[in-house]
C-alpha positions as a printed NumPy array, in Angstrom:
array([[-14.218,   9.513,  12.596],
       [-12.885,  11.332,  15.66 ],
       [-12.153,   8.131,  17.591],
       [-10.413,   6.489,  14.627],
       [ -8.321,   9.596,  13.971],
       [ -7.141,   9.713,  17.576],
       [ -6.406,   5.973,  17.647],
       [ -4.323,   6.153,  14.478],
       [ -2.754,   9.612,  14.518],
       [ -3.153,  10.792,  18.127],
       [  0.513,  10.149,  18.883],
       [  1.645,  11.838,  15.633],
       [ -0.426,  15.024,  15.207],
       [ -1.268,  17.927,  17.517],
       [ -4.796,  18.065,  18.915],
       [ -5.527,  21.212,  16.897],
       [ -4.526,  19.445,  13.686],
       [ -6.654,  16.405,  14.521],
       [ -9.611,  18.744,  15.038],
       [ -9.051,  20.394,  11.65 ],
       [ -8.762,  17.028,   9.911],
       [-12.046,  15.958,  11.468],
       [-13.714,  19.136,  10.203],
       [-12.563,  19.016,   6.57 ],
       [-11.837,  15.357,   5.754],
       [-14.193,  12.897,   4.088],
       [-14.416,   9.423,   5.644],
       [-14.417,   6.581,   3.121],
       [-14.793,   2.835,   3.641],
       [-13.455,   0.292,   1.163],
       [-13.552,  -3.461,   0.588],
       [-10.884,  -5.848,  -0.646],
       [-10.306,  -5.349,  -4.363],
       [-11.807,  -1.848,  -4.552],
       [ -9.93 ,   0.562,  -6.831],
       [ -9.363,   3.671,  -4.734],
       [ -7.201,   5.604,  -7.216],
       [ -6.863,   4.664, -10.885],
       [ -4.395,   5.585, -13.589],
       [ -5.235,   8.979, -15.064],
       [ -7.427,  10.125, -12.18 ],
       [ -7.11 ,  13.762, -11.19 ],
       [ -6.263,  13.607,  -7.494],
       [ -7.804,  16.451,  -5.499],
       [ -7.636,  14.843,  -2.06 ],
       [ -4.844,  13.209,  -0.068],
       [ -5.626,   9.869,   1.654],
       [ -4.765,   9.033,   5.264],
       [ -5.232,   5.345,   6.037],
       [ -7.132,   4.621,   9.269],
       [ -7.32 ,   0.844,   8.899],
       [ -6.687,  -1.908,   6.372],
       [ -4.021,  -2.103,   3.674],
       [ -3.706,  -0.833,   0.098],
       [ -1.325,  -1.913,  -2.672],
       [  0.157,   0.674,  -5.017],
       [  0.697,  -0.354,  -8.642],
       [  2.605,   1.307, -11.48 ],
       [  1.479,   0.976, -15.08 ],
       [  3.746,  -0.85 , -17.492],
       [  2.581,   0.19 , -20.945],
       [  4.022,  -2.957, -22.546],
       [  3.11 ,  -5.658, -20.06 ],
       [  0.397,  -4.486, -17.648],
       [  0.968,  -3.373, -14.056],
       [  3.677,  -3.78 , -11.437],
       [  3.388,  -3.768,  -7.645],
       [  5.445,  -0.965,  -6.058],
       [  4.602,  -1.2  ,  -2.356],
       [  1.869,  -1.575,   0.267],
       [  0.579,   1.128,   2.598],
       [ -0.93 ,   0.289,   5.985],
       [ -2.707,   1.927,   8.924],
       [ -1.16 ,   5.335,   9.665],
       [  0.374,   5.654,   6.181],
       [ -0.36 ,   7.81 ,   3.171],
       [  0.675,   7.495,  -0.472],
       [  3.461,   9.957,  -1.298],
       [  2.832,   9.59 ,  -5.028],
       [ -0.758,  10.751,  -4.594],
       [  0.54 ,  13.702,  -2.541],
       [  2.829,  14.64 ,  -5.42 ],
       [ -0.088,  14.533,  -7.852],
       [ -2.155,  16.682,  -5.468],
       [  0.474,  19.395,  -5.189],
       [  1.354,  19.352,  -8.883],
       [ -2.298,  19.072,  -9.974],
       [ -1.309,  16.259, -12.317],
       [ -3.097,  13.047, -13.221],
       [ -2.361,   9.904, -11.259],
       [  0.465,   7.678, -12.486],
       [ -0.337,   4.977,  -9.934],
       [ -3.246,   2.682,  -9.142],
       [ -4.29 ,   2.078,  -5.528],
       [ -6.19 ,  -1.172,  -4.907],
       [ -7.508,  -2.327,  -1.53 ],
       [ -5.596,  -5.345,  -0.243],
       [ -8.038,  -5.707,   2.659],
       [-11.181,  -3.908,   3.764],
       [-10.59 ,  -0.736,   5.732],
       [-11.215,   2.977,   6.179],
       [ -9.446,   6.169,   5.166],
       [-10.001,   9.897,   5.244],
       [ -9.532,  12.134,   2.209],
       [ -8.085,  15.612,   2.798],
       [ -8.581,  18.392,   0.197],
       [ -5.265,  19.497,  -1.296],
       [ -5.689,  23.119,  -0.134],
       [ -5.426,  22.013,   3.509],
       [ -2.477,  19.754,   2.829],
       [ -0.487,  22.763,   1.639],
       [ -1.791,  25.075,   4.367],
       [ -0.821,  22.664,   7.155],
       [  2.752,  22.357,   5.859],
       [  3.387,  25.859,   7.155],
       [  1.085,  25.663,  10.159],
       [  1.914,  22.369,  11.892],
       [  5.363,  20.933,  12.502],
       [  3.925,  17.428,  13.001],
       [  2.277,  17.6  ,   9.563],
       [  5.545,  18.664,   7.882],
       [  7.4  ,  15.817,   9.586],
       [  4.692,  13.333,   8.611],
       [  4.731,  14.389,   4.947],
       [  8.539,  14.363,   4.671],
       [  8.814,  11.013,   6.476],
       [  6.168,   9.575,   4.172],
       [  8.133,  10.676,   1.102],
       [ 11.287,   9.15 ,   2.579],
       [  9.629,   5.833,   3.458],
       [  7.937,   5.452,   0.09 ],
       [ 11.179,   6.33 ,  -1.708],
       [ 12.966,   3.554,   0.173],
       [ 10.207,   1.105,  -0.743],
       [ 10.365,   2.086,  -4.419],
       [ 14.143,   1.659,  -4.386],
       [ 13.607,  -1.794,  -2.877],
       [ 11.162,  -2.552,  -5.678],
       [ 13.745,  -1.439,  -8.261],
       [ 16.444,  -3.548,  -6.573],
       [ 14.07 ,  -6.506,  -6.608],
       [ 13.478,  -6.135, -10.339],
       [ 17.129,  -5.545, -11.167],
       [ 18.909,  -7.986,  -8.9  ],
       [ 16.509, -10.675,  -7.653],
       [ 15.419, -13.815,  -9.436],
       [ 11.69 , -14.336,  -9.78 ],
       [ 11.668, -17.002,  -7.057],
       [ 13.192, -14.506,  -4.591],
       [ 10.708, -11.817,  -5.624],
       [  7.862, -14.279,  -5.186],
       [  8.946, -15.31 ,  -1.69 ],
       [  9.385, -11.659,  -0.628],
       [  5.928, -10.905,  -2.024],
       [  4.345, -13.773,  -0.072],
       [  6.087, -12.729,   3.153],
       [  4.925,  -9.133,   2.699],
       [  1.343, -10.271,   2.043],
       [  1.53 , -12.452,   5.15 ],
       [  2.756,  -9.493,   7.195],
       [  0.089,  -7.131,   5.852],
       [ -2.714,  -9.578,   6.613],
       [ -1.128, -10.772,   9.889],
       [ -1.761, -14.348,   8.884],
       [  0.225, -17.354,   7.662],
       [ -2.555, -17.975,   5.134],
       [ -2.513, -16.032,   1.867],
       [ -5.795, -16.021,  -0.016],
       [ -4.641, -15.227,  -3.55 ],
       [ -4.884, -17.171,  -6.782],
       [ -1.823, -17.938,  -8.874],
       [ -3.202, -15.492, -11.458],
       [ -3.552, -12.736,  -8.83 ],
       [  0.09 , -13.175,  -7.823],
       [  1.233, -13.271, -11.456],
       [ -0.635,  -9.998, -12.064],
       [  1.069,  -8.232,  -9.144],
       [  4.522,  -9.489, -10.133],
       [  3.966,  -8.841, -13.835],
       [  4.64 , -12.393, -14.989],
       [  2.63 , -15.406, -16.154],
       [  0.463, -17.76 , -14.1  ],
       [  2.453, -20.733, -15.393],
       [  5.701, -19.276, -14.032],
       [  4.125, -18.529, -10.65 ],
       [  2.611, -22.016, -10.369],
       [  5.989, -23.598, -11.114],
       [  7.835, -21.41 ,  -8.615],
       [  5.228, -21.946,  -5.898],
       [  5.661, -25.691,  -6.274],
       [  9.436, -25.26 ,  -5.999],
       [  9.033, -23.193,  -2.817],
       [  6.795, -25.914,  -1.403],
       [  9.408, -28.564,  -2.196],
       [ 11.953, -26.428,  -0.314],
       [  9.664, -26.407,   2.727],
       [  9.103, -22.628,   2.677],
       [  5.375, -22.718,   1.895],
       [  2.538, -25.224,   1.76 ],
       [  0.024, -25.149,  -1.069],
       [ -3.638, -25.76 ,  -0.231],
       [ -6.659, -25.861,  -2.482],
       [ -7.823, -22.304,  -1.724],
       [ -4.821, -20.641,  -0.073],
       [ -1.053, -20.616,   0.4  ],
       [  0.438, -21.187,   3.849],
       [  3.732, -19.662,   4.977],
       [  5.768, -22.268,   6.895],
       [  7.768, -21.389,  10.04 ],
       [  6.836, -17.717,  10.014],
       [  6.908, -15.942,  13.378],
       [  4.694, -12.962,  14.237]])
């Protein structure tokens, strides 16, 4: 854990804080598709992501679930922090996009470190700010973008998260994340292929002309 903590957060946190995290945090490994936090869970620990990527979903009581944003290495989920501090049940679902590792910090230390370490305060406030921007982007996407634009943005974000032109997701998986039907997604994917933006293969989707 110590090496991973220093690799990920060594440039962000003081050495004393890194030492405390190592002493109190629980290391957890996860695989693609694992549910890390579910709706209604009582969150007693705050996650810090050491590797991999996690997607955060919001429950739609009428139509299922909706993708809010992704978190990556070095990130945390501000909504889980809010639940920790308020001792409320989770209103989000965190699902592993890729395999990876994270550490879970008990809520008592999260609050203690806010007054003890400037780097921790900055990290928490920046995390809230970044996640708020991403949620506003998600709202803008729902309110102002057509489904084909939302789909293309989703594919580009998945490509970025996985650092690959190839996206291994079924049409049903994509429809689930975007809260629409598989038929709609299949039709729009074909349209994007006809426009030369993607290429459909039997088991994956390829982003065309994407630079990394």
